[in-house]
XYZ file of C-alpha atoms in Angstrom:
141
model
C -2.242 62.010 -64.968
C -3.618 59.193 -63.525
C -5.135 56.248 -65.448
C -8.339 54.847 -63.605
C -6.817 51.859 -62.402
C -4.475 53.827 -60.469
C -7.166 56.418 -58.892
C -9.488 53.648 -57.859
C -6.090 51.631 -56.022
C -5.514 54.896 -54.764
C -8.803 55.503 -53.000
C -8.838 51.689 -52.159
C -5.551 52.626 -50.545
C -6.823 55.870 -48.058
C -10.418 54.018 -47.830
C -8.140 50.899 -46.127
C -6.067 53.281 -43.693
C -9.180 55.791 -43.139
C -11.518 52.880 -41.632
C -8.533 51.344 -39.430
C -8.080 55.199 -38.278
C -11.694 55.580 -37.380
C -11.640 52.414 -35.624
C -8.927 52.860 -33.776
C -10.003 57.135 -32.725
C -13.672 55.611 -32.097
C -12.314 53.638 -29.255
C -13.825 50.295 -30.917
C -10.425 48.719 -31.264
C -9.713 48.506 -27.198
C -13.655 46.818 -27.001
C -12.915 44.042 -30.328
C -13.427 40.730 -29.883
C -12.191 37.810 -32.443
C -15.469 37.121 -34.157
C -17.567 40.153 -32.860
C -20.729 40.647 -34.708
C -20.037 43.416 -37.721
C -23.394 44.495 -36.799
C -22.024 46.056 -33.429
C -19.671 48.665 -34.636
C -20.007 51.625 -36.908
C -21.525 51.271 -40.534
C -18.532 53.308 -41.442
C -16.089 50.870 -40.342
C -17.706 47.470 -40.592
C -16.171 46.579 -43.260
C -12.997 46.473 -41.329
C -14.733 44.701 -38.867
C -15.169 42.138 -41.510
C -11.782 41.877 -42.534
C -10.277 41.529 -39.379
C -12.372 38.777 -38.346
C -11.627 37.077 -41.923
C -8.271 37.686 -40.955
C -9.030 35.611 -37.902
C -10.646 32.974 -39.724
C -8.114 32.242 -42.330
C -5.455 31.989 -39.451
C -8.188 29.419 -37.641
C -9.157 27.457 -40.636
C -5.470 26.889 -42.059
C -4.437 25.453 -38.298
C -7.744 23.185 -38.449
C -6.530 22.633 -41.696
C -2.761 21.418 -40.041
C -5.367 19.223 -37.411
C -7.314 17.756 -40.623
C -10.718 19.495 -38.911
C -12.963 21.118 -41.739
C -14.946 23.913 -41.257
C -17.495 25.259 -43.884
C -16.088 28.622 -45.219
C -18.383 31.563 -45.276
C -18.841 34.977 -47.340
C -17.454 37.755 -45.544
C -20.242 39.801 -46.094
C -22.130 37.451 -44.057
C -18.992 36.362 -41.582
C -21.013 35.730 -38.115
C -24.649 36.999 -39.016
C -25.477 33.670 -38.928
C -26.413 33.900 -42.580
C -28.196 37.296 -42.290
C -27.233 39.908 -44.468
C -26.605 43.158 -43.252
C -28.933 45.888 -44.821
C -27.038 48.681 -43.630
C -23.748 47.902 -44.783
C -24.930 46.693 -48.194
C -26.586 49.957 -48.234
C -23.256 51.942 -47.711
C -21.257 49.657 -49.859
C -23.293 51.069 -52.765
C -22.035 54.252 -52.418
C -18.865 55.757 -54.491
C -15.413 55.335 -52.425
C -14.914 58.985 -52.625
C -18.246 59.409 -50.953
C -17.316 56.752 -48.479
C -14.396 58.352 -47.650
C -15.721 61.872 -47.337
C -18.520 60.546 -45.023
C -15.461 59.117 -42.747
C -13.354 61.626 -43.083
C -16.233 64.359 -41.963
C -17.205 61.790 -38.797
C -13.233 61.992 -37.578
C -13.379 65.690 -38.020
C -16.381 66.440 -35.789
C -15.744 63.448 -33.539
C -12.818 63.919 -33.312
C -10.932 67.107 -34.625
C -9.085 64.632 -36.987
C -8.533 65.212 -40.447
C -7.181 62.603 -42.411
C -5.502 64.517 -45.547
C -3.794 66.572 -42.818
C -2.925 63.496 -41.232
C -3.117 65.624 -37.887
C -5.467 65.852 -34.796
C -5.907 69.061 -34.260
C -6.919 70.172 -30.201
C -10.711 71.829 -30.943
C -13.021 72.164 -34.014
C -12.153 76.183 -34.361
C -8.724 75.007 -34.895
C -9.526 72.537 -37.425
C -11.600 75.126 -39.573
C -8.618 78.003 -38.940
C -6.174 75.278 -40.524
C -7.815 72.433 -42.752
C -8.394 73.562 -46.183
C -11.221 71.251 -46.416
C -13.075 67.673 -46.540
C -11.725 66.327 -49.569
C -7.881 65.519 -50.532
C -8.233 67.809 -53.616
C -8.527 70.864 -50.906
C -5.341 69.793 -49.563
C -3.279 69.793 -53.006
């Protein structure tokens, strides 16, 4: 049985790998530019966006760091809005992971034909109903 603590790493875990997979399927990864504007890719994988840029950042501001430059450091929820906050994200990021997830998870399987507990692309969307069990991992255990 898991305790909480381990279902909520857990879901941090697949919510992680889910976004980078959507991301990647969606195309958006080829078009990604260090710093792009969250704002310009999928509420469902913004967050990544977000991360990735931080990622970017943190590389930046430790060699400005090495070059004794400082730079102001910024929230990440706010990382190149130029102090804006985004609505729409803030609005997702309220829901549940579990929702999160299945709202991901159901945009790669009609996008795409991809379902993420099967960990398999499957080649049309009568092929992913004749095989997937379902949306959620619990119809896959």
């Amino acid at each position: 049985m898991h305790t909480k603590r381990q279902h909520y790493e857990e879901l941090k875990s697949i919510w992680n790998e889910i976004e980078r997979i959507a991301f990647e399927l969606s195309g958006d990864s080829k078009i990604y530019k260090i710093g792009a504007d969250p704002r310009d890719f999928n509420v469902l994988w913004r967050s990544y966006i977000i991360s990735l840029n931080e990622k970017h950042k943190t590389s930046i501001d430790k060699l400005k760091q090495e070059n004794e430059i400082e730079r102001p450091s910024r929230n990440s929820s706010s990382f190149d809005l130029g102090g804006k906050e985004d609505e729409e994200l803030s609005l997702f990021n309220e829901m549940p992971l579990e929702e999160k997830i299945m709202k991901v998870n159901v945009f790669l399987r009609t996008e795409f034909y991809y379902c993420y507990f099967c960990n398999l692309k499957y080649t049309s969307e009568k092929e992913l109903f004749q095989n997937c069990p379902g949306i959620r991992k619990i119809d896959h255990e």
